[in-house]
PDB file of C-alpha atoms in Angstrom:
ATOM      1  CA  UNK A1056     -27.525  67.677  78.892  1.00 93.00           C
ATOM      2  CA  UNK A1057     -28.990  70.124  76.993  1.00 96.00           C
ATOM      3  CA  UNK A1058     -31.505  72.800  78.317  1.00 96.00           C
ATOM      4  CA  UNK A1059     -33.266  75.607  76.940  1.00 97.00           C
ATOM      5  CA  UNK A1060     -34.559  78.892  79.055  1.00 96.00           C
ATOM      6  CA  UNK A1061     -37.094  81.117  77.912  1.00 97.00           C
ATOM      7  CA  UNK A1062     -37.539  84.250  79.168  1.00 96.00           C
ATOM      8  CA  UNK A1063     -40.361  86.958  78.241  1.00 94.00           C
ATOM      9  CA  UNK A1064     -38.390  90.263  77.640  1.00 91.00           C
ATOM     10  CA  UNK A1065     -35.123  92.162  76.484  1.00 92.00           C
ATOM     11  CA  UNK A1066     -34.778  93.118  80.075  1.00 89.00           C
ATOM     12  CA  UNK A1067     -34.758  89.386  81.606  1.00 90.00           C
ATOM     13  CA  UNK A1068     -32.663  87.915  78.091  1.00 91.00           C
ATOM     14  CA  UNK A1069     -29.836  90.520  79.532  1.00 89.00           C
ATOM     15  CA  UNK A1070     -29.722  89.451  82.791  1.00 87.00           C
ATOM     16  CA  UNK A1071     -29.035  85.872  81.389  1.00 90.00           C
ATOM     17  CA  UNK A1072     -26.887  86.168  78.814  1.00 92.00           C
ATOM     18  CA  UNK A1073     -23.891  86.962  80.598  1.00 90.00           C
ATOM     19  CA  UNK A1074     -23.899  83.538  82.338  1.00 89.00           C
ATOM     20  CA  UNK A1075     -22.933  81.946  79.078  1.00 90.00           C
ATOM     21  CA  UNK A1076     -19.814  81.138  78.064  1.00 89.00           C
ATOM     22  CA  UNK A1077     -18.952  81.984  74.661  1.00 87.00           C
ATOM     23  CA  UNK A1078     -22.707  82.592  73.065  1.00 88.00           C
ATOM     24  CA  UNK A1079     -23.497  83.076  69.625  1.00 92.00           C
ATOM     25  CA  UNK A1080     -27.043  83.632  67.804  1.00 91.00           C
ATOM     26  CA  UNK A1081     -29.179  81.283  65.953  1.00 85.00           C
ATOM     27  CA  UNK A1082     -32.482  81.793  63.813  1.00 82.00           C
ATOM     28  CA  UNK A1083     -35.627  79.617  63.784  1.00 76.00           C
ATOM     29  CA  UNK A1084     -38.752  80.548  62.332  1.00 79.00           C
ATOM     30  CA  UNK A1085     -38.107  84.126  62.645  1.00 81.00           C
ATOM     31  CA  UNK A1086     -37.136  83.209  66.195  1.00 84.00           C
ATOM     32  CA  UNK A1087     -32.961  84.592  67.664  1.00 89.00           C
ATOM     33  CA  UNK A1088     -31.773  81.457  69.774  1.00 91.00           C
ATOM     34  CA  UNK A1089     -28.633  82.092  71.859  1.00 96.00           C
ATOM     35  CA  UNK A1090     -26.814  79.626  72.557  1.00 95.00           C
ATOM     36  CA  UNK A1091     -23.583  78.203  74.237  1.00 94.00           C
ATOM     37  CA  UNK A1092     -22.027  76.988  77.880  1.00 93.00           C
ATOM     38  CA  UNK A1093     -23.285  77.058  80.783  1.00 91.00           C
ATOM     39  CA  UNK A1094     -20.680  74.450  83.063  1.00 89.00           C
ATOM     40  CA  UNK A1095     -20.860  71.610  80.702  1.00 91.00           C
ATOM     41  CA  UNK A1096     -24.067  71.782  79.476  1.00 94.00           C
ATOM     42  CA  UNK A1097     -25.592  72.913  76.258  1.00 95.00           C
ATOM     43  CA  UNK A1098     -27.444  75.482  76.487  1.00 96.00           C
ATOM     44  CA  UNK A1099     -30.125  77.614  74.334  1.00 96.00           C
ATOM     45  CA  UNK A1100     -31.633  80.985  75.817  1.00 96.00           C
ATOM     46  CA  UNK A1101     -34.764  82.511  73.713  1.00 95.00           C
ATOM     47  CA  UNK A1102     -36.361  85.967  74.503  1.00 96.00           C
ATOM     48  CA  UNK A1103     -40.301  84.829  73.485  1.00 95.00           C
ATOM     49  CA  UNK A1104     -42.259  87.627  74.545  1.00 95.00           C
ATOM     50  CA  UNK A1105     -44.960  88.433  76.326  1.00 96.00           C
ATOM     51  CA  UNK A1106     -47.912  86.914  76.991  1.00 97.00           C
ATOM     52  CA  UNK A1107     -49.125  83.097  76.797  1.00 97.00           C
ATOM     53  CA  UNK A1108     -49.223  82.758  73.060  1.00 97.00           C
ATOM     54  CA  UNK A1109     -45.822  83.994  72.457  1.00 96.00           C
ATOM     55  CA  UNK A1110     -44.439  81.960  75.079  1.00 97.00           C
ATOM     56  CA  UNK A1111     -46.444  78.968  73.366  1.00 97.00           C
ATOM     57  CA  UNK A1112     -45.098  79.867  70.547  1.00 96.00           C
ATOM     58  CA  UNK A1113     -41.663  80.243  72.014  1.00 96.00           C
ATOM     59  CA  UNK A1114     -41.330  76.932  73.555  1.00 97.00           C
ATOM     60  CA  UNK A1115     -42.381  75.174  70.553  1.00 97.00           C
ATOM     61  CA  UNK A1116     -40.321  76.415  68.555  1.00 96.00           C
ATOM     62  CA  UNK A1117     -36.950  75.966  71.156  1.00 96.00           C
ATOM     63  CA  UNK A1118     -38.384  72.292  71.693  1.00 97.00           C
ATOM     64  CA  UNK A1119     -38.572  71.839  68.260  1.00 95.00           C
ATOM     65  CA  UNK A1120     -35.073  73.600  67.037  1.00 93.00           C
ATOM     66  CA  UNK A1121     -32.880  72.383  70.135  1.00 95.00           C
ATOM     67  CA  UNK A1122     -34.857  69.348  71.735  1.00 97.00           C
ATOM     68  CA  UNK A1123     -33.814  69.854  75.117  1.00 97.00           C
ATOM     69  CA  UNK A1124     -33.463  67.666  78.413  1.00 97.00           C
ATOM     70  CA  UNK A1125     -34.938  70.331  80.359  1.00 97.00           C
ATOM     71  CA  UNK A1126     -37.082  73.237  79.661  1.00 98.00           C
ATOM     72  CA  UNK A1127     -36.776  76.060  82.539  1.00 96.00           C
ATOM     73  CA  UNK A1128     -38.579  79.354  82.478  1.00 97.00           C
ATOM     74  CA  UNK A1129     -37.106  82.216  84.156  1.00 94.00           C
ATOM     75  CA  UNK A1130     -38.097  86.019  84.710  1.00 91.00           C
ATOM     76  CA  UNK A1131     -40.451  88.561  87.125  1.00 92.00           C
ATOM     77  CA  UNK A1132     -43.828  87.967  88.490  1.00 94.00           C
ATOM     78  CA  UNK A1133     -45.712  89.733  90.783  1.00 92.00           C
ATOM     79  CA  UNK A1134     -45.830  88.696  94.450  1.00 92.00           C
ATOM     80  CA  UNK A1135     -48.830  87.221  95.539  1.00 94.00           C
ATOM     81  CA  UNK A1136     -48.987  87.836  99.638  1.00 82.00           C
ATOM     82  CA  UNK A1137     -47.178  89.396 102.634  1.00 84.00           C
ATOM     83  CA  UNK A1138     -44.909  86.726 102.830  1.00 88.00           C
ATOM     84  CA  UNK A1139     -43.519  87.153  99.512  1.00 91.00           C
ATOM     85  CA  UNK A1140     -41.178  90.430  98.806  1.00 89.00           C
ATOM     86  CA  UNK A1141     -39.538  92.162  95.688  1.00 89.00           C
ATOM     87  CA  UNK A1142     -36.010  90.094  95.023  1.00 89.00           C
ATOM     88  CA  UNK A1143     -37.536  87.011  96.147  1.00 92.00           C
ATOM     89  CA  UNK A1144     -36.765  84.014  93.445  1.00 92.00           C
ATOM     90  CA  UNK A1145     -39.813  81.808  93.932  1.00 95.00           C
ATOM     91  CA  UNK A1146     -39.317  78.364  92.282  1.00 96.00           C
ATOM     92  CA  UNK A1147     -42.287  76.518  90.942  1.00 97.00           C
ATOM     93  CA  UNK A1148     -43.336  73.441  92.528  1.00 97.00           C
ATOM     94  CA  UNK A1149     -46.987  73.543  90.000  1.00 98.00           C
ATOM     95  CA  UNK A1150     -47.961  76.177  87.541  1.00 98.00           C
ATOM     96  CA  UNK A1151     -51.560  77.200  86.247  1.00 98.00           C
ATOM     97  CA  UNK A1152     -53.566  79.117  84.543  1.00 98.00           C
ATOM     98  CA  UNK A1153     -55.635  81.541  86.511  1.00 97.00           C
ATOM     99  CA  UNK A1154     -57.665  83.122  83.497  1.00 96.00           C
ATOM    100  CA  UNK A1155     -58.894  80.096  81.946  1.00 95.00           C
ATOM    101  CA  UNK A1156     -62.261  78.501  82.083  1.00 94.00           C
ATOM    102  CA  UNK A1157     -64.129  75.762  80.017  1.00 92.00           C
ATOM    103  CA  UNK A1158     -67.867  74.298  80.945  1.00 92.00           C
ATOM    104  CA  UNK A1159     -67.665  71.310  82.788  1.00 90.00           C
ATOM    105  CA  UNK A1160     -64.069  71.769  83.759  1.00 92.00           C
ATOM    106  CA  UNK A1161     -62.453  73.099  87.466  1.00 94.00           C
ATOM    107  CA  UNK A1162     -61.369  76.516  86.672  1.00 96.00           C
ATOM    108  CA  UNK A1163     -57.962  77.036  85.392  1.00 94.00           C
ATOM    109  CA  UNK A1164     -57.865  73.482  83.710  1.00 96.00           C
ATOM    110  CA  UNK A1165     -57.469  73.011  80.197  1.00 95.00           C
ATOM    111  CA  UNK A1166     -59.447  70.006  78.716  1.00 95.00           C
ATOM    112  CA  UNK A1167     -56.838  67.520  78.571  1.00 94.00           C
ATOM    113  CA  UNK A1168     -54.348  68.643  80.580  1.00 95.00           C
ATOM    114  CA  UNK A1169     -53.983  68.690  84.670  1.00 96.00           C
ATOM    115  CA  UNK A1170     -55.245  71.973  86.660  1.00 97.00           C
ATOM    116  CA  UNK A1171     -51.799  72.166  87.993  1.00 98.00           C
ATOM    117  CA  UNK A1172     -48.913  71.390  85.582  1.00 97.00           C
ATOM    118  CA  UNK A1173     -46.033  70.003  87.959  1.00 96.00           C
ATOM    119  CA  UNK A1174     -42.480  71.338  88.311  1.00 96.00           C
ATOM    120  CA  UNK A1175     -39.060  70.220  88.857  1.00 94.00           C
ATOM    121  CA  UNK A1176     -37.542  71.830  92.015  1.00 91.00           C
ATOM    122  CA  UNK A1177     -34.492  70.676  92.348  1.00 90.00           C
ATOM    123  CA  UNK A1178     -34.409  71.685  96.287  1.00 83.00           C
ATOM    124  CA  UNK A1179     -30.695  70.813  96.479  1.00 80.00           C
ATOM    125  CA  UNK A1180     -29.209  73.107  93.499  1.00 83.00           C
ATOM    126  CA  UNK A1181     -31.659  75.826  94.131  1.00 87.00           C
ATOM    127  CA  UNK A1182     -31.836  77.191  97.829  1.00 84.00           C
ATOM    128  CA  UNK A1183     -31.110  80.181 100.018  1.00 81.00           C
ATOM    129  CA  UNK A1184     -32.508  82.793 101.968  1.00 83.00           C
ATOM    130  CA  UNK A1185     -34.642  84.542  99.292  1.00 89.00           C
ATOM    131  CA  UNK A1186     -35.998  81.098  97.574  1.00 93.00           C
ATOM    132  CA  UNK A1187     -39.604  80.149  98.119  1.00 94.00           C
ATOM    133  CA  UNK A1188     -41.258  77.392  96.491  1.00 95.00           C
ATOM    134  CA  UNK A1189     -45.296  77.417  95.699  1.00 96.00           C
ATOM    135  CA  UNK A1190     -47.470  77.864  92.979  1.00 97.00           C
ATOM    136  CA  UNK A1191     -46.765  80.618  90.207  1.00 98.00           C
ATOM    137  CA  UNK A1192     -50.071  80.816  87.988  1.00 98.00           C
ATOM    138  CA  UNK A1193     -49.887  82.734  84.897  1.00 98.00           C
ATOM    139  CA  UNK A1194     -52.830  85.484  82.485  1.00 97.00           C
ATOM    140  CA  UNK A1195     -53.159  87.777  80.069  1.00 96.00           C
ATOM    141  CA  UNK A1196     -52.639  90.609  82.536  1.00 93.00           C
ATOM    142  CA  UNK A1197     -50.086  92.890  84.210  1.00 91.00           C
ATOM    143  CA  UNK A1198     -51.901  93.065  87.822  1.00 90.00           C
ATOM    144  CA  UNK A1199     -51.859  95.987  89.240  1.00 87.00           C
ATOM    145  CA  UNK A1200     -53.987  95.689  92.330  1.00 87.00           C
ATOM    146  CA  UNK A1201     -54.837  93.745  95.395  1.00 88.00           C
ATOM    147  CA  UNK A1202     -58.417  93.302  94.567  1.00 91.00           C
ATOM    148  CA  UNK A1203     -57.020  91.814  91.315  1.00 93.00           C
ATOM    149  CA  UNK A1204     -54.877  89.343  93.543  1.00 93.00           C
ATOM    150  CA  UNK A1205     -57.650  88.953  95.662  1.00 93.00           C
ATOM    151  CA  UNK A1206     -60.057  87.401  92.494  1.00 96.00           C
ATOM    152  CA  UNK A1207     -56.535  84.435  91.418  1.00 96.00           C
ATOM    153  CA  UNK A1208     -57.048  83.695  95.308  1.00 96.00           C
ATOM    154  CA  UNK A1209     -60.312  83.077  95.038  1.00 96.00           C
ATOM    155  CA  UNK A1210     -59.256  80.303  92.270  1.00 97.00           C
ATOM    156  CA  UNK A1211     -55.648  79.300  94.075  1.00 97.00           C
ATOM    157  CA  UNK A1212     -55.306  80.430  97.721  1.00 97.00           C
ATOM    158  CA  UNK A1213     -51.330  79.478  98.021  1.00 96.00           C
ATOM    159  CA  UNK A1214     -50.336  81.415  94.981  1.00 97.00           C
ATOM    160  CA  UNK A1215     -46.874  82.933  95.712  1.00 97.00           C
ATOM    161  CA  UNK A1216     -46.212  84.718  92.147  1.00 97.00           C
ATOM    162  CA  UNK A1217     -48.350  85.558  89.261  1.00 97.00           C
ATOM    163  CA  UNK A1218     -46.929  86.024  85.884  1.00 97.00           C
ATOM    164  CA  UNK A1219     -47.685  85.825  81.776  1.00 97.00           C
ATOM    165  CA  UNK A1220     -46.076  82.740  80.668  1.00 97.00           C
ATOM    166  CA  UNK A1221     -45.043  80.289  82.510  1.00 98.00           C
ATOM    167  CA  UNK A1222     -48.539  77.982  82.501  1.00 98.00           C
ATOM    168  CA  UNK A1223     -48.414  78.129  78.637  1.00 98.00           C
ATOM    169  CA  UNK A1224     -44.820  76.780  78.808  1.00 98.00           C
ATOM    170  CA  UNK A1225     -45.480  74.657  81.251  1.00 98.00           C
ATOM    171  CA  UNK A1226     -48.686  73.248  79.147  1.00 98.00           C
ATOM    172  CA  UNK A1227     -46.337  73.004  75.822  1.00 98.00           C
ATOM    173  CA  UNK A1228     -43.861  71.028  77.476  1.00 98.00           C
ATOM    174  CA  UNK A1229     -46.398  68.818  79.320  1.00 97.00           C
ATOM    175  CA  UNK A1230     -47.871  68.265  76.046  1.00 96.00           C
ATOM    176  CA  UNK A1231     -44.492  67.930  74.517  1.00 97.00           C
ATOM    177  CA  UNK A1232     -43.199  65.328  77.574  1.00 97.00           C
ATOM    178  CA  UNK A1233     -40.285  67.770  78.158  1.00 98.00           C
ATOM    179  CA  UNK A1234     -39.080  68.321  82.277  1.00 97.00           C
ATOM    180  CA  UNK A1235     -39.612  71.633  82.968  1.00 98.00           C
ATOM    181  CA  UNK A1236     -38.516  73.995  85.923  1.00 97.00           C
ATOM    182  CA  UNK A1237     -39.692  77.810  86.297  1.00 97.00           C
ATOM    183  CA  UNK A1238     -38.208  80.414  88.768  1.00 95.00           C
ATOM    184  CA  UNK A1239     -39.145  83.855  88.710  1.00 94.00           C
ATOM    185  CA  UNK A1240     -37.996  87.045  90.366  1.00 92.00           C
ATOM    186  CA  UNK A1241     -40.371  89.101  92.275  1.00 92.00           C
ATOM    187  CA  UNK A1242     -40.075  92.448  91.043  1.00 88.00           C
ATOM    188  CA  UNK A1243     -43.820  94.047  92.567  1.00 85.00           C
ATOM    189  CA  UNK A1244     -45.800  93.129  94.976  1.00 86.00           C
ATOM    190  CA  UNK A1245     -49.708  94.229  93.999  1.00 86.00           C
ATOM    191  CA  UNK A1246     -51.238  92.279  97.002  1.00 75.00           C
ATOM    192  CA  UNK A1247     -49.829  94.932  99.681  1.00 75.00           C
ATOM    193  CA  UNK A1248     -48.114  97.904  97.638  1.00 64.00           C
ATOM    194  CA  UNK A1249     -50.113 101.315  96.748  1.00 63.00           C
ATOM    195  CA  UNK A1250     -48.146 101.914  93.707  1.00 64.00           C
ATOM    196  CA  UNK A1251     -46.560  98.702  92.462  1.00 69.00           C
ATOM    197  CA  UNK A1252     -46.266  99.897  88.864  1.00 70.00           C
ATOM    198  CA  UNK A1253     -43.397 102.564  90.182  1.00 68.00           C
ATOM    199  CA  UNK A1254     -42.129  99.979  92.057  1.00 73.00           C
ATOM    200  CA  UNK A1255     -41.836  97.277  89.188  1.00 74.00           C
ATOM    201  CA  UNK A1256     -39.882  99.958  87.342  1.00 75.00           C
ATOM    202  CA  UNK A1257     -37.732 100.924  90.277  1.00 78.00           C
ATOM    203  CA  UNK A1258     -36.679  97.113  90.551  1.00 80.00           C
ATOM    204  CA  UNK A1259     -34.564  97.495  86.954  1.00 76.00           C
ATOM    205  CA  UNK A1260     -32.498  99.847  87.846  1.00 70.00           C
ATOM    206  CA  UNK A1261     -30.750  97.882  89.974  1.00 68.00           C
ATOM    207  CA  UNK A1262     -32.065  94.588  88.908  1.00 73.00           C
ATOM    208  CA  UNK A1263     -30.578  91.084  90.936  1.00 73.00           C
ATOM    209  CA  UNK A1264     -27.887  89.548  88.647  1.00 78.00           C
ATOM    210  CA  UNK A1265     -27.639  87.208  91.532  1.00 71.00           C
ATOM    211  CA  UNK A1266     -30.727  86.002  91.771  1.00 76.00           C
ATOM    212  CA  UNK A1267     -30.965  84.787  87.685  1.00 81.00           C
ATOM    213  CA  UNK A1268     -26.920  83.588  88.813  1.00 84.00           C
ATOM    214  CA  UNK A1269     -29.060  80.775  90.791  1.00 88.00           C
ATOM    215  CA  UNK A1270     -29.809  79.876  87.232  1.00 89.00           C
ATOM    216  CA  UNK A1271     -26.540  79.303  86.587  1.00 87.00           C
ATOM    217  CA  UNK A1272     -25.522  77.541  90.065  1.00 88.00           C
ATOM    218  CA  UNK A1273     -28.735  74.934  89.015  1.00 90.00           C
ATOM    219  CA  UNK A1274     -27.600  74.423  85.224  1.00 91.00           C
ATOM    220  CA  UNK A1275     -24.022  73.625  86.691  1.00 86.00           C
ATOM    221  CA  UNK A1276     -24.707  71.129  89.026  1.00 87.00           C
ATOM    222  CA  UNK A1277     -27.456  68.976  87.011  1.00 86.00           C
TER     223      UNK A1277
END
């Protein structure tokens, strides 16, 4: 099989990389592909960028270069509620946009496309004590405040992570007819800490290799 993961940042693409076996770079478009092993699959691992037109951007271009079995998004979001906490991976079961709006459409849906883009979960290769599965929506902003979490709920009550790519990926491969799977890392929680921006820093300097490893333990066993 092969699969490509796209990630948003420098900080995220060097968590990853070390799960691959023997990787070496590749150029699209201006674009540095890495790719190599994971188990026996092919694999392709892209830092896009931030934001929802570099990660449309992004995932065209991997889908494009590689054509991949399997798209899968990986990263941080923000937790979305009490029940969520910083090191939790939460694994998508439907992604959306939470800062899009057209006349005469529910909020979040593109024309065109559903208001929640489906995800694979894989329930068997991806489990554990930390793991959640729920809705991750995506915007154009780093939130920084309850009150900001409060406004998504109004829009999608069971949100578990918010982040500022994964519902354009999740769009480009829908559009594309590509699986796709998303599970981010908490790394702040907004919705009930005073200071989350400290705390989104704090959570790199000891960031979980071992939650992105369940990357690796769901790549080897597909």
């Amino acid at each position: 099989m092969k699969i490509g993961i796209i990630v948003a940042m420098r900080k995220e693409l060097d968590l990853l990389l070390p799960l691959m076996e023997n990787p070496r770079t590749e150029e699209s478009h201006g674009t540095i592909m890495h790719t190599g092993k994971i188990g026996n699959h092919d694999v392709a691992l892209m830092e896009c960028g931030i934001g929802k037109v570099n990660a449309a951007i992004g995932a065209v271009t991997l889908i494009d270069a590689f054509h991949p079995d399997l798209v899968i998004n990986t990263g941080v979001a923000a937790g979305a509620g009490d029940n969520v906490a910083v090191m939790d991976a939460i694994v998508a079961t439907d992604v959306a946009h939470h800062d899009f709006w057209c006349i005469g459409e529910e909020w979040g849906r593109v024309p065109g496309c559903p208001r929640l883009f489906p995800a694979e979960t894989y329930s068997e290769a991806v489990d554990g004590e930390n793991v959640k599965r729920g809705l991750i929506v995506s915007g154009e902003l780093f939130i920084t405040s309850r009150s900001e979490v409060d406004r998504i709920k109004e829009h999608y009550p069971d949100v578990l992570a918010i982040d500022m790519e994964s519902a354009a990926i999740a769009q480009t491969c829908h559009q594309r007819g590509v699986p796709f799977f998303c599970m981010r890392v908490i790394s702040d929680t907004p919705w009930c800490h005073h200071d989350n921006s400290r705390q989104y820093e704090t959570f790199w300097e000891d960031a979980p290799r071992q939650s992105f490893a369940l990357i690796k333990k769901l790549i080897s066993t597909l």
